[in-house]
Coordinates of C-alpha atoms in Angstrom, one line a residue:
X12 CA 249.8 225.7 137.9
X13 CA 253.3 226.1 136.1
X14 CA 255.1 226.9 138.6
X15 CA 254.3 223.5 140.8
X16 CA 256.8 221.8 139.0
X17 CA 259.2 224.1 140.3
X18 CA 257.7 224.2 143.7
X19 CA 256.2 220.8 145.1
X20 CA 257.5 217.8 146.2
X21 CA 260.7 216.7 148.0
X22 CA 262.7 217.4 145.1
X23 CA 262.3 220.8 144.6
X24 CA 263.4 221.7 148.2
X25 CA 266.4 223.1 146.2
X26 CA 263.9 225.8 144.8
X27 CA 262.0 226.2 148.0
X28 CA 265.5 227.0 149.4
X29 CA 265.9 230.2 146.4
X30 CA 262.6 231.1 147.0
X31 CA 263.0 231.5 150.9
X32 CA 266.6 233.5 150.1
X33 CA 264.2 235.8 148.4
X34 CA 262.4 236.6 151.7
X35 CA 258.9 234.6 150.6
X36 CA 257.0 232.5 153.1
X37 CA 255.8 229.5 152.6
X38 CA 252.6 230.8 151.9
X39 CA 253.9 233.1 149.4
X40 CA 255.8 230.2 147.9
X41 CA 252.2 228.3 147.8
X42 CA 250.2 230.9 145.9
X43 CA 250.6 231.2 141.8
X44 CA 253.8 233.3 141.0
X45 CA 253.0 236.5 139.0
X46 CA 255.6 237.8 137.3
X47 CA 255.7 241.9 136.8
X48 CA 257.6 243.2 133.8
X49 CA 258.5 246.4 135.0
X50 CA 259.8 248.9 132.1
X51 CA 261.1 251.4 134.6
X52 CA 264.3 253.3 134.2
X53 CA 265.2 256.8 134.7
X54 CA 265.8 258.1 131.1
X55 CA 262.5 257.6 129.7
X56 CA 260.3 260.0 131.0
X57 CA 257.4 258.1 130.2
X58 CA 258.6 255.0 132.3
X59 CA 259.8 257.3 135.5
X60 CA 256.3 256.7 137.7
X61 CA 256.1 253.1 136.2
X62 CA 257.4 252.4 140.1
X63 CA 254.1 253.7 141.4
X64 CA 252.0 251.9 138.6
X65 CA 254.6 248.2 139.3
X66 CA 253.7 248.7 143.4
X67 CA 250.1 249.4 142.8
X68 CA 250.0 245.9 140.2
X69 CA 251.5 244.1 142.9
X70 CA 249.2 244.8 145.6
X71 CA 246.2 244.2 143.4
X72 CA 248.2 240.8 142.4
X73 CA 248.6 240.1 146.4
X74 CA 244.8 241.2 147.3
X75 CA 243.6 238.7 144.8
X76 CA 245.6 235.5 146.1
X77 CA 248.9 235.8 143.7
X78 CA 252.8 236.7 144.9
X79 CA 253.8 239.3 142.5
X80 CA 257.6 238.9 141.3
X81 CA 259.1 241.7 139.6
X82 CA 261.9 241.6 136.6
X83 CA 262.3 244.1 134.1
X84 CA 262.0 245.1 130.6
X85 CA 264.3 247.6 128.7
X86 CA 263.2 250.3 126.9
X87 CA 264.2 253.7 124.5
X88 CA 263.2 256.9 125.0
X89 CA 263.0 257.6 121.1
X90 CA 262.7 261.5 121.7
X91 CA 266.2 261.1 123.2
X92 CA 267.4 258.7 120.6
X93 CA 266.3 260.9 117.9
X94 CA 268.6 262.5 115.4
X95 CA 271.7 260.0 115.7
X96 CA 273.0 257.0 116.1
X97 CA 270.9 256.1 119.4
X98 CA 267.6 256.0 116.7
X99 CA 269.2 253.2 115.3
X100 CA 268.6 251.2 118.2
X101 CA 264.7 252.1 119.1
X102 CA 263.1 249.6 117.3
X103 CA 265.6 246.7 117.3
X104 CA 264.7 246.6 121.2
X105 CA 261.0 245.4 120.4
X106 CA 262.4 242.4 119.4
X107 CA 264.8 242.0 122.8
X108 CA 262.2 242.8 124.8
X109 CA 260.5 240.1 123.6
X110 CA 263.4 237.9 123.4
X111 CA 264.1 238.5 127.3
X112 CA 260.9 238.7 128.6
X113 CA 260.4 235.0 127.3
X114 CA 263.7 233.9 128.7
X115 CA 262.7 235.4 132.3
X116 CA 259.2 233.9 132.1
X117 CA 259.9 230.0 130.9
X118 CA 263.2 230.0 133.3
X119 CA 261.5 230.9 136.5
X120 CA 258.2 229.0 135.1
X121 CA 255.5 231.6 136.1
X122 CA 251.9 231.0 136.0
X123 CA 250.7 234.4 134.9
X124 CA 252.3 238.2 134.0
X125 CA 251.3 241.6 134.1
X126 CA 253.3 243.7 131.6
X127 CA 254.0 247.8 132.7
X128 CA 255.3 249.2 129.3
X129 CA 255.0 252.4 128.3
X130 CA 256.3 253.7 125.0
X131 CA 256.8 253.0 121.5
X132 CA 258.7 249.6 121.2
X133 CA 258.3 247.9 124.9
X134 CA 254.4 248.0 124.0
X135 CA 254.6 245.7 120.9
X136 CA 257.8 244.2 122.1
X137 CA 255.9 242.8 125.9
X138 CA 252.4 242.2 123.1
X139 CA 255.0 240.0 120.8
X140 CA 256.1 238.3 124.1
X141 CA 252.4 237.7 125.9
X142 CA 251.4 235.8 122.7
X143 CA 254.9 233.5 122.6
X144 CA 254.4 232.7 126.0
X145 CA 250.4 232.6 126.2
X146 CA 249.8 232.3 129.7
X147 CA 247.5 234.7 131.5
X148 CA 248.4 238.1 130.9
X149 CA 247.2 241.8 131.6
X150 CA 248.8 245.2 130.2
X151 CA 248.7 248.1 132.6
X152 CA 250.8 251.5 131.0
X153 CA 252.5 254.2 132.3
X154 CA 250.1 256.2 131.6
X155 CA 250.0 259.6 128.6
X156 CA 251.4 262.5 129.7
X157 CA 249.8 265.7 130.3
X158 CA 250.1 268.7 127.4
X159 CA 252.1 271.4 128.0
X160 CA 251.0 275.3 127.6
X161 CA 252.3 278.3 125.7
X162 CA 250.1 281.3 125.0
X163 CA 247.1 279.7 126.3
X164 CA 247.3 277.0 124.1
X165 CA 248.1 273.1 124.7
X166 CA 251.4 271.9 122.7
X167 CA 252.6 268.1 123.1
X168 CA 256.4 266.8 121.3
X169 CA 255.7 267.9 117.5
X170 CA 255.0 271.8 119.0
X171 CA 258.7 271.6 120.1
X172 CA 260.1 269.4 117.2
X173 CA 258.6 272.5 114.8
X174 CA 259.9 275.0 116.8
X175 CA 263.0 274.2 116.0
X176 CA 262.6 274.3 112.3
X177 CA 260.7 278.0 112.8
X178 CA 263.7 279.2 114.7
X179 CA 265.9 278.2 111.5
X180 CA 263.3 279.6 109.4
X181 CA 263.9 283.2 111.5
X182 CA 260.3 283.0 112.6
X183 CA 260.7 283.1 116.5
X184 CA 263.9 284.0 118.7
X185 CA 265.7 282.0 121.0
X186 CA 264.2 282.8 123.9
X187 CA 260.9 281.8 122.6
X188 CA 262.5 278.2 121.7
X189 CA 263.8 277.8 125.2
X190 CA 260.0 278.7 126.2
X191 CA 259.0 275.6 124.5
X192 CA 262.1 273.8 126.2
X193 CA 260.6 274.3 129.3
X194 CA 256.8 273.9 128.6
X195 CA 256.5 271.5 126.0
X196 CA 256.5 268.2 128.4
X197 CA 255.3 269.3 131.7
X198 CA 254.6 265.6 133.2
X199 CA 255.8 262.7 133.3
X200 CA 254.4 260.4 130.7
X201 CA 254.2 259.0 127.5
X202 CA 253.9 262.1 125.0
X203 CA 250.6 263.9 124.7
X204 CA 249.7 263.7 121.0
X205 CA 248.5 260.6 119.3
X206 CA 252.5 259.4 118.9
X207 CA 253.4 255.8 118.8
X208 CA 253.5 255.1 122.7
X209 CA 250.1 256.4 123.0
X210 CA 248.5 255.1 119.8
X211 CA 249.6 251.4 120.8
X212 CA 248.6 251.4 124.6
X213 CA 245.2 253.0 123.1
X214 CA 244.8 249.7 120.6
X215 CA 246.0 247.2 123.5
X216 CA 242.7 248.1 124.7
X217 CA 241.4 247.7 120.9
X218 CA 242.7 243.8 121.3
X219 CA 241.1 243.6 124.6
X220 CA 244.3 243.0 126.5
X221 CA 244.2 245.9 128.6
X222 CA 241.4 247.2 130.8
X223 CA 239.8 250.4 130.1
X224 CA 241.9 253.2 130.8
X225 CA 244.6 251.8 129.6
X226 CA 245.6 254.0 126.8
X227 CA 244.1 257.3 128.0
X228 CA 244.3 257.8 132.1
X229 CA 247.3 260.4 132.2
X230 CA 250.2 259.4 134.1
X231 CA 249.4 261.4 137.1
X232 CA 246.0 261.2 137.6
X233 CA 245.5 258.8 141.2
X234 CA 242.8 256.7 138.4
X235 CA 245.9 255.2 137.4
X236 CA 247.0 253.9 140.2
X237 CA 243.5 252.2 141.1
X238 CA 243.9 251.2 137.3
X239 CA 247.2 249.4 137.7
X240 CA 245.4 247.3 141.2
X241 CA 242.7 246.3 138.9
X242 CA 245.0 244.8 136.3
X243 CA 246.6 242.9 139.2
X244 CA 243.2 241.6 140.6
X245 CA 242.8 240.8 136.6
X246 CA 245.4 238.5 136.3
X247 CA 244.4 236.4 138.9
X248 CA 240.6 236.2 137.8
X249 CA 242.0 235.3 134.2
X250 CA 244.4 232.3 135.5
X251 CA 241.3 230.8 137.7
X252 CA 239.4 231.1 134.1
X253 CA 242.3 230.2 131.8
X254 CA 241.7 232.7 129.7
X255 CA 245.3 233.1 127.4
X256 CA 246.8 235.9 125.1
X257 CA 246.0 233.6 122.2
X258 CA 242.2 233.1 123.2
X259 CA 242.1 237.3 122.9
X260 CA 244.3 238.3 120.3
X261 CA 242.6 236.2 117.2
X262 CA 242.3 237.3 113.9
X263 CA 239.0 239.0 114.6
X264 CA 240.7 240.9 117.8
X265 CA 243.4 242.3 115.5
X266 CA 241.3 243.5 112.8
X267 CA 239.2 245.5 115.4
X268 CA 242.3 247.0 116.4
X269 CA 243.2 247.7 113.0
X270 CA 239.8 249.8 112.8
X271 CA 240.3 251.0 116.0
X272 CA 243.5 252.4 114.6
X273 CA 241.7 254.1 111.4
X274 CA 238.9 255.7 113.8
X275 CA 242.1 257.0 116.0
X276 CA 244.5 258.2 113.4
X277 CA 247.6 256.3 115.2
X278 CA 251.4 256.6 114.2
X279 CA 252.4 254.7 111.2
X280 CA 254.3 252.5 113.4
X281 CA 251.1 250.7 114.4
X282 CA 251.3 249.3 110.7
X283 CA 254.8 247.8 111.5
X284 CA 253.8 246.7 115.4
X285 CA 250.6 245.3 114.4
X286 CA 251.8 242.2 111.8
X287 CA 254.3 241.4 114.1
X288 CA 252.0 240.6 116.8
X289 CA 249.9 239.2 114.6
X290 CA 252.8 237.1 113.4
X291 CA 253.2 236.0 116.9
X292 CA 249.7 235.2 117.4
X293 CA 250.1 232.8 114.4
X294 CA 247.6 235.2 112.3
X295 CA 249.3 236.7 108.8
X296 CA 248.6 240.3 107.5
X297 CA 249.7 242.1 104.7
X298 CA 249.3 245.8 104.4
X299 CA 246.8 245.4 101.9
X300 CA 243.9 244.5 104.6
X301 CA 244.8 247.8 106.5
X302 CA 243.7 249.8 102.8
X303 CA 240.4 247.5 103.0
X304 CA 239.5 248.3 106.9
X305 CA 240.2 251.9 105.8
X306 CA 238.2 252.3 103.1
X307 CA 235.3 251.3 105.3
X308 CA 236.5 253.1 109.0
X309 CA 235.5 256.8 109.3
X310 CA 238.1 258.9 110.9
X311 CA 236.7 260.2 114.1
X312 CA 239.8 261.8 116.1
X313 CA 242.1 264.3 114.9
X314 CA 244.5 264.1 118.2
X315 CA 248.1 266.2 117.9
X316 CA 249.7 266.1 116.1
X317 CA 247.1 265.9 113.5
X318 CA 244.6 268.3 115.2
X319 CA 244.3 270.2 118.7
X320 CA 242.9 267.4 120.9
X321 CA 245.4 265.2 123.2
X322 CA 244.8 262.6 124.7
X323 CA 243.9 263.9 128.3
X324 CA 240.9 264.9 126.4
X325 CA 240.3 261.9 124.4
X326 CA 240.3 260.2 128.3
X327 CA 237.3 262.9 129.4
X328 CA 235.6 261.9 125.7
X329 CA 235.1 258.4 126.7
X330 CA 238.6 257.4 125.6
X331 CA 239.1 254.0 123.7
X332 CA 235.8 252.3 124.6
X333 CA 233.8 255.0 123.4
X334 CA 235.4 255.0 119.9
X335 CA 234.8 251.7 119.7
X336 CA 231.3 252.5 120.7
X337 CA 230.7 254.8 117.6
X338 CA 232.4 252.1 115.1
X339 CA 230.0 249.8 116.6
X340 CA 226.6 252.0 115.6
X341 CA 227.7 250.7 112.3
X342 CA 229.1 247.2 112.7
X343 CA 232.4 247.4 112.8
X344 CA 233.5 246.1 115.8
X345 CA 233.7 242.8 116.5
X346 CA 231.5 242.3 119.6
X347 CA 232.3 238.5 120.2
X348 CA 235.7 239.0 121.3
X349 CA 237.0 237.9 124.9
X350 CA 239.3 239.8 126.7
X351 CA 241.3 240.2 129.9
X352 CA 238.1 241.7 131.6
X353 CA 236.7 237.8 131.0
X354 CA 234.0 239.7 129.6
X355 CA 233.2 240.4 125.1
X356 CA 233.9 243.4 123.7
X357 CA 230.4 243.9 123.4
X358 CA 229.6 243.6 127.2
X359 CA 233.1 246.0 127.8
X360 CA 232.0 248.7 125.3
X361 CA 227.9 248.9 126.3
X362 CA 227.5 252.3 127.6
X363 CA 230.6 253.7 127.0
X364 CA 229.1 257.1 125.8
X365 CA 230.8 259.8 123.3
X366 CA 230.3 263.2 125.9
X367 CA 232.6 265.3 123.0
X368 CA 232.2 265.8 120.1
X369 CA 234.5 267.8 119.2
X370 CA 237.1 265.2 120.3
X371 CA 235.6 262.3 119.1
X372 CA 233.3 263.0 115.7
X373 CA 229.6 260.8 116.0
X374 CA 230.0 257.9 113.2
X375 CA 227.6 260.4 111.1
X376 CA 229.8 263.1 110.9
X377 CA 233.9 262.0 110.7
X378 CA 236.8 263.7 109.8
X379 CA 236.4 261.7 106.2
X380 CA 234.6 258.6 105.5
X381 CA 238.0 256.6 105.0
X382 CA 240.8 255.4 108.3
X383 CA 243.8 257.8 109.2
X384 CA 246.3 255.6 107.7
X385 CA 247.0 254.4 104.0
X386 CA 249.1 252.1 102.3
X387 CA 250.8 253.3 98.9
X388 CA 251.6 250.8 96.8
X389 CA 253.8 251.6 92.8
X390 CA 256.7 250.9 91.3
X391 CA 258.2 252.6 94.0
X392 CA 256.5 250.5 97.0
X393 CA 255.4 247.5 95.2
X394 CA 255.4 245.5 98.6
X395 CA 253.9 248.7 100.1
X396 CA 254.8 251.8 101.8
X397 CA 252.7 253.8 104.5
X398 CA 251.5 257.2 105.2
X399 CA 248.9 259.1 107.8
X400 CA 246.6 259.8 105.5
X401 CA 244.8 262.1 108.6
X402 CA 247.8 264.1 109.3
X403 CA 248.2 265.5 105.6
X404 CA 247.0 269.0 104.2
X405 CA 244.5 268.6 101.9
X406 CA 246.2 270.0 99.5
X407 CA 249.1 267.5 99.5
X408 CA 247.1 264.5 99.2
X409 CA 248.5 264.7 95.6
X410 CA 251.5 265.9 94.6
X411 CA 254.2 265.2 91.6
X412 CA 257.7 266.9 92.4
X413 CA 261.4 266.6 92.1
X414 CA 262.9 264.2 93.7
X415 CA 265.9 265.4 96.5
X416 CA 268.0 262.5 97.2
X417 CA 269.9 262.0 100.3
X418 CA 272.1 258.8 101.2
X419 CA 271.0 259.5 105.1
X420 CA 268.5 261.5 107.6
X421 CA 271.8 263.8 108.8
X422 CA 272.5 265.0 104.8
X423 CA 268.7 265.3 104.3
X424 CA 268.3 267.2 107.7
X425 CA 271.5 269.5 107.0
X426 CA 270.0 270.8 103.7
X427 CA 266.5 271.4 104.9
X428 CA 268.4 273.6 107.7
X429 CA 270.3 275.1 105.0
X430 CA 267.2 276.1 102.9
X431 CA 268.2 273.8 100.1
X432 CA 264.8 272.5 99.8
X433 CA 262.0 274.3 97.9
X434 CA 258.1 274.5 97.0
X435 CA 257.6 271.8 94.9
X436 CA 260.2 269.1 95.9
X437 CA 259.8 265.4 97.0
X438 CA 262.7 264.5 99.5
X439 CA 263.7 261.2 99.2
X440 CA 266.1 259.6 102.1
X441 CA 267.0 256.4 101.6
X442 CA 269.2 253.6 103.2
X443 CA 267.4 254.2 106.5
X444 CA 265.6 250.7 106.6
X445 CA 265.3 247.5 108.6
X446 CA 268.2 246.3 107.3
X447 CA 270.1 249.7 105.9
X448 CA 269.9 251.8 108.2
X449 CA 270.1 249.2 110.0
X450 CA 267.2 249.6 112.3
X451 CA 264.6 251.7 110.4
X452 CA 265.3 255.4 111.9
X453 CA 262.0 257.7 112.7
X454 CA 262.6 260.6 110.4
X455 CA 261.0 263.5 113.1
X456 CA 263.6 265.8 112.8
X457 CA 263.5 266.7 108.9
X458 CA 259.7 266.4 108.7
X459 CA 259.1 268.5 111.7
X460 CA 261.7 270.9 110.2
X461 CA 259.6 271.1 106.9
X462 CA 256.4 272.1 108.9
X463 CA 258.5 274.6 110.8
X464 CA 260.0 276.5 108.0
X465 CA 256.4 277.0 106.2
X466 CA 257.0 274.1 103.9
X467 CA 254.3 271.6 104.7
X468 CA 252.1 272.6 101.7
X469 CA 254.0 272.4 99.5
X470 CA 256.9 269.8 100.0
X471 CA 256.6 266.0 100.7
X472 CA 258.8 263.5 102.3
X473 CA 259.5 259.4 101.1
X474 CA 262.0 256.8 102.9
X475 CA 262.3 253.4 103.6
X476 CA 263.0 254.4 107.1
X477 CA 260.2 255.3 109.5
X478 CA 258.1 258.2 111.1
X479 CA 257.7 259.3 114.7
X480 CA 254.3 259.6 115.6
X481 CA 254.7 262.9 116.2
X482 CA 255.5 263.2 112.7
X483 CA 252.8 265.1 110.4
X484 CA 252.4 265.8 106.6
X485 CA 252.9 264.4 103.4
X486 CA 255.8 262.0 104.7
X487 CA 255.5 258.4 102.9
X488 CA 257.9 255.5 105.1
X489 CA 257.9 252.0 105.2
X490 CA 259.1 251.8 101.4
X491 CA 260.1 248.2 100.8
X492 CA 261.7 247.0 99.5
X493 CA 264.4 249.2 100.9
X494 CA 267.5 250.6 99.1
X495 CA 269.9 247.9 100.8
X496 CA 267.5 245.4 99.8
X497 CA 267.3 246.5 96.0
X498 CA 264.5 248.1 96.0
X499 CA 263.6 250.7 93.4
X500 CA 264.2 254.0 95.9
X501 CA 268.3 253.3 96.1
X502 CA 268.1 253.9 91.6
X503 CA 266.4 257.9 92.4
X504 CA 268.1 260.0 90.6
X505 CA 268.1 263.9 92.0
X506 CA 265.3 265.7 89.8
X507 CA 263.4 262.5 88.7
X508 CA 259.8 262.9 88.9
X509 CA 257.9 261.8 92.2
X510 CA 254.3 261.0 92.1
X511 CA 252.3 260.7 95.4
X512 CA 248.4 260.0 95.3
X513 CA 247.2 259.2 98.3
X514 CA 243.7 259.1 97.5
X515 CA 244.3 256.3 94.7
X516 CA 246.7 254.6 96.9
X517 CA 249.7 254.8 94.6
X518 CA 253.4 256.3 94.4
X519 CA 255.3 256.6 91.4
X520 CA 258.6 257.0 89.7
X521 CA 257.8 258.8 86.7
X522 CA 261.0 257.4 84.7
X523 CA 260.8 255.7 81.3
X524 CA 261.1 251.6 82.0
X525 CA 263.8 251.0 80.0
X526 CA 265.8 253.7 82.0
X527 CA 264.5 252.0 85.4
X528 CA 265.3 248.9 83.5
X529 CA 269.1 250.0 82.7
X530 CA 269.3 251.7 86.1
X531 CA 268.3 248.5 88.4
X532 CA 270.8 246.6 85.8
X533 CA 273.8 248.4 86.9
X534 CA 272.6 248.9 91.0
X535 CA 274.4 247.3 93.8
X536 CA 273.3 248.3 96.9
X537 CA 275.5 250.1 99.5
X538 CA 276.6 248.3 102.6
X539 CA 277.5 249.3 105.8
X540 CA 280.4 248.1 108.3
X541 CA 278.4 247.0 111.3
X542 CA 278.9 245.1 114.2
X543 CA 277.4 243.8 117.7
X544 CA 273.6 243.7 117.8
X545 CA 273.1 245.6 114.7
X546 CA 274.9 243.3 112.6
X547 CA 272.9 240.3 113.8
X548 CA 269.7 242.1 113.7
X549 CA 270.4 243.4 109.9
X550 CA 271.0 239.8 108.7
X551 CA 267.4 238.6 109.8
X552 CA 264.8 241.0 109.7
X553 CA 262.1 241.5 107.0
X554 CA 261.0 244.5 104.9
X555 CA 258.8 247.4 106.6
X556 CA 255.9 245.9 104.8
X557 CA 256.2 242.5 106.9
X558 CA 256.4 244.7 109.9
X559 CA 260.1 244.1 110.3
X560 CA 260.1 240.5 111.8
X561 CA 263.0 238.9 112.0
X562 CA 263.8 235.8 110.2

């Protein structure tokens, strides 16, 4: 085990010593030390029962021969952090938690770890950190929460997010926004819909590192608690067997979950999580394999907020597994992989029957015959640029427009508020990147205010920052390379022409070359006055396209 060469012999009675201070036996001392990462804090409301879930891990840990140890691991509430400054620093934390959680690991050499994330950037941040360490892991979440209720109908995050914009629009009072207030987010949990926290628990089982459940057991259901045991029992089975996060997430394992992800309709942040723990894993990907698993992955799920279904009745449905399932009737799964069950995909996913229909289409009859996300690529993206292909009208799949060009989400927010944008217009928001903005904002606010003032038909959205999960309609992120980086988006002019196919997979600035030409000639990217993490961060990471790594 690891930890012996911390723990036997004469010399290491210093250790012994720590270890005792701690209040372990020697028996304790003995056994294999499991280390918990606990995500809990009080200001995330999907981490505020991962106490319950960290206590129920370390029993299972304990009933199976291990000592559970807990540390912890940081983590954003991005609905809080939305809107301001605080967004800058959501996704510059995946890389800490990474950073840390391998610092706590390799110092207090233990022999195996069960991660307790919950939402968006602690998942791919403890997934970046399981495959840099590779030693026995298991991810048990938080846990989704519940949808709320207005009317007699179920709402999640978005349903609020657009109620603001339909209160600006005149369309409902105040008193029916402070409804909302109250009922939008009635449990604790990750959010309801099929948001970034959600859509990346849901493919940790796609990469077989978490058990089944994982991404779909609400929060407060008591399954979830027998769930969390199970992935402490886990553990230890997968140390006796030596079965490692490298043995699980191989190239194979990461392109299931990159169908799973099409079947789903996950955030757009999956396409910036996913290379990066790929990256980690030692496997490259570049955006162009997700257009090629699309154009083969039916769409079977149309979760909030791209359809009416959440993720409490994805769970009932069959959840994950039986997704998986249906891709499966037409061989496109992977069935050889191993996972943290010991057991292949195939032997996890046997059985695992579709009981709704209406939540999960058959394989014979999707949404469409192509995935929930695509990749743009022009000589606006020409390293790429993402959209949710699943979460846009039909009648915005194409659309040419003026361009409205805003330096920052606040200006771009502040004239949708003000009614400046109309039918027809692309918004463009720019200097919002991995490295501009610095920390690639989610752009909710303005595209949940476009839905919410009646505009989602007829107005679409480009950046080279990000979108929240929650985020629906024809909004185009990722764009790199990025303004600060020289990239074609910081030379938009207000009124150039904006075309968006996302059928054919392209965007477009419809400018003569030889203006582009003089434009880029004369362009030298803004720069910001930044300092602390944000400074350091902005000097080494990548473009959205490599899933903002850092160098």
């Amino acid at each position: 085990m690891k930890s012996d060469s911390l723990k036997l012999g004469l010399q290491n009675a210093p250790h012994r010593a720590l270890y005792h201070a701690l209040g372990l036996t020697t028996e304790e001392i003995e056994r294999p030390l499991v280390g918990i990462v606990s995500s809990y804090n009080e200001i995330v409301p999907g981490h505020m029962n991962i106490d319950k879930i960290v206590d129920a891990v370390k029993l299972g840990v304990a009933m199976a021969g291990g000592t559970p140890i807990v540390f912890p691991a940081i983590a954003v509430c991005d609905g809080i952090a939305m809107g301001h400054t605080g967004m800058k620093y959501s996704l510059v934390t995946r890389d800490l938690i990474a950073d840390s959680t391998e610092a706590m690991t390799l110092a207090h050499g233990f022999d195996a770890l069960v991660m307790v994330p919950n939402c968006d950037k602690n998942v791919p941040g403890l997934l970046m950190a399981a495959a840099r360490l590779n030693v026995p892991t298991v991810f048990v979440s938080g846990g989704p929460m519940l949808a709320g209720h207005i009317d007699g109908a179920k709402i999640s995050f978005s349903s609020i997010s657009e109620a603001v914009g339909e209160f600006n629009a005149g369309k409902i009072n105040e008193e029916k926004l402070y409804e909302y207030e109250c009922k939008t987010c009635p449990t604790c949990g990750s959010c309801s819909g099929m948001y970034t926290a959600n859509s990346m628990n849901c493919l940790t089982e796609a990469l077989g590192m978490g058990l089944k459940g994982n991404g779909t057991i609400p929060a407060v259901y008591s399954a979830r608690i027998e769930l969390a045991k199970r992935a402490g029992m886990a553990v230890m089975d997968m140390l006796k067997k030596d079965i490692r996060p490298r043995d699980i997430m191989t190239k194979d394992a990461i392109m299931n979950a990159l169908t799973v992800d099409m079947a789903l309709g996950c955030s757009t942040n999956s396409m910036l999580h996913l290379p990066a723990i790929a990256h980690e894993c030692g496997v490259e990907i570049n955006l162009d394999v997700a257009n090629k698993i699309s154009e083969k992955t039916p769409n079977l799920c149309h979760l909030a907020p791209a359809g009416r279904t959440y993720i409490e009745e994805l769970d009932e449905a069959g959840g994950v597994y039986a997704v998986m399932n249906e891709l499966n009737k037409k061989g496109l799964i992977n069935t050889d992989c191993i996972t943290v069950t010991g057991k292949t995909v195939g032997e996890n996913i046997e059985n695992c029957i579709n009981t709704n229909h209406n939540v999960i289409r058959p394989i014979e009859n999707p949404y469409s015959e192509t995935g929930g996300i695509a990749v743009l690529r022009g000589n606006l993206a020409p390293e790429g640029s993402v959209v949710k292909r699943s979460a846009v009208l039909p009648e915005m799949l194409v659309h040419e427009g003026p361009a409205r060009v805003f330096e920052c989400e606040e200006d771009a927010q502040a004239a949708i508020n003000a009614g400046k944008i109309v039918p027809g217009d692309v918004v463009v928001i720019r200097y919002e990147g991995p490295k501009g903005g610095p920390g690639m904002r989610e752009m909710l606010n303005p595209t949940s205010a476009i839905m919410g003032m009646g505009l989602g038909n007829s107005v679409a959205l480009i950046t080279d920052g990000r979108f929240s999960g929650a985020t629906r309609g024809a909004c185009v992120g990722h764009i790199t390379p990025e303004a600060a980086s020289g990239g074609l988006i910081g030379i938009v002019e207000e009124g150039d022409i904006i075309s968006i196919n996302i059928p054919e997979n392209k965007i477009e600035l419809k400018v003569a070359r030889e203006e582009i030409d003089r434009r880029m000639k004369d362009f030298v990217p803004k720069k910001k006055e930044l300092s602390g993490y944000l400074k350091r961060y902005a000097a080494l990471v990548s473009g959205g396209a490599n899933g903002a790594i850092l160098n």
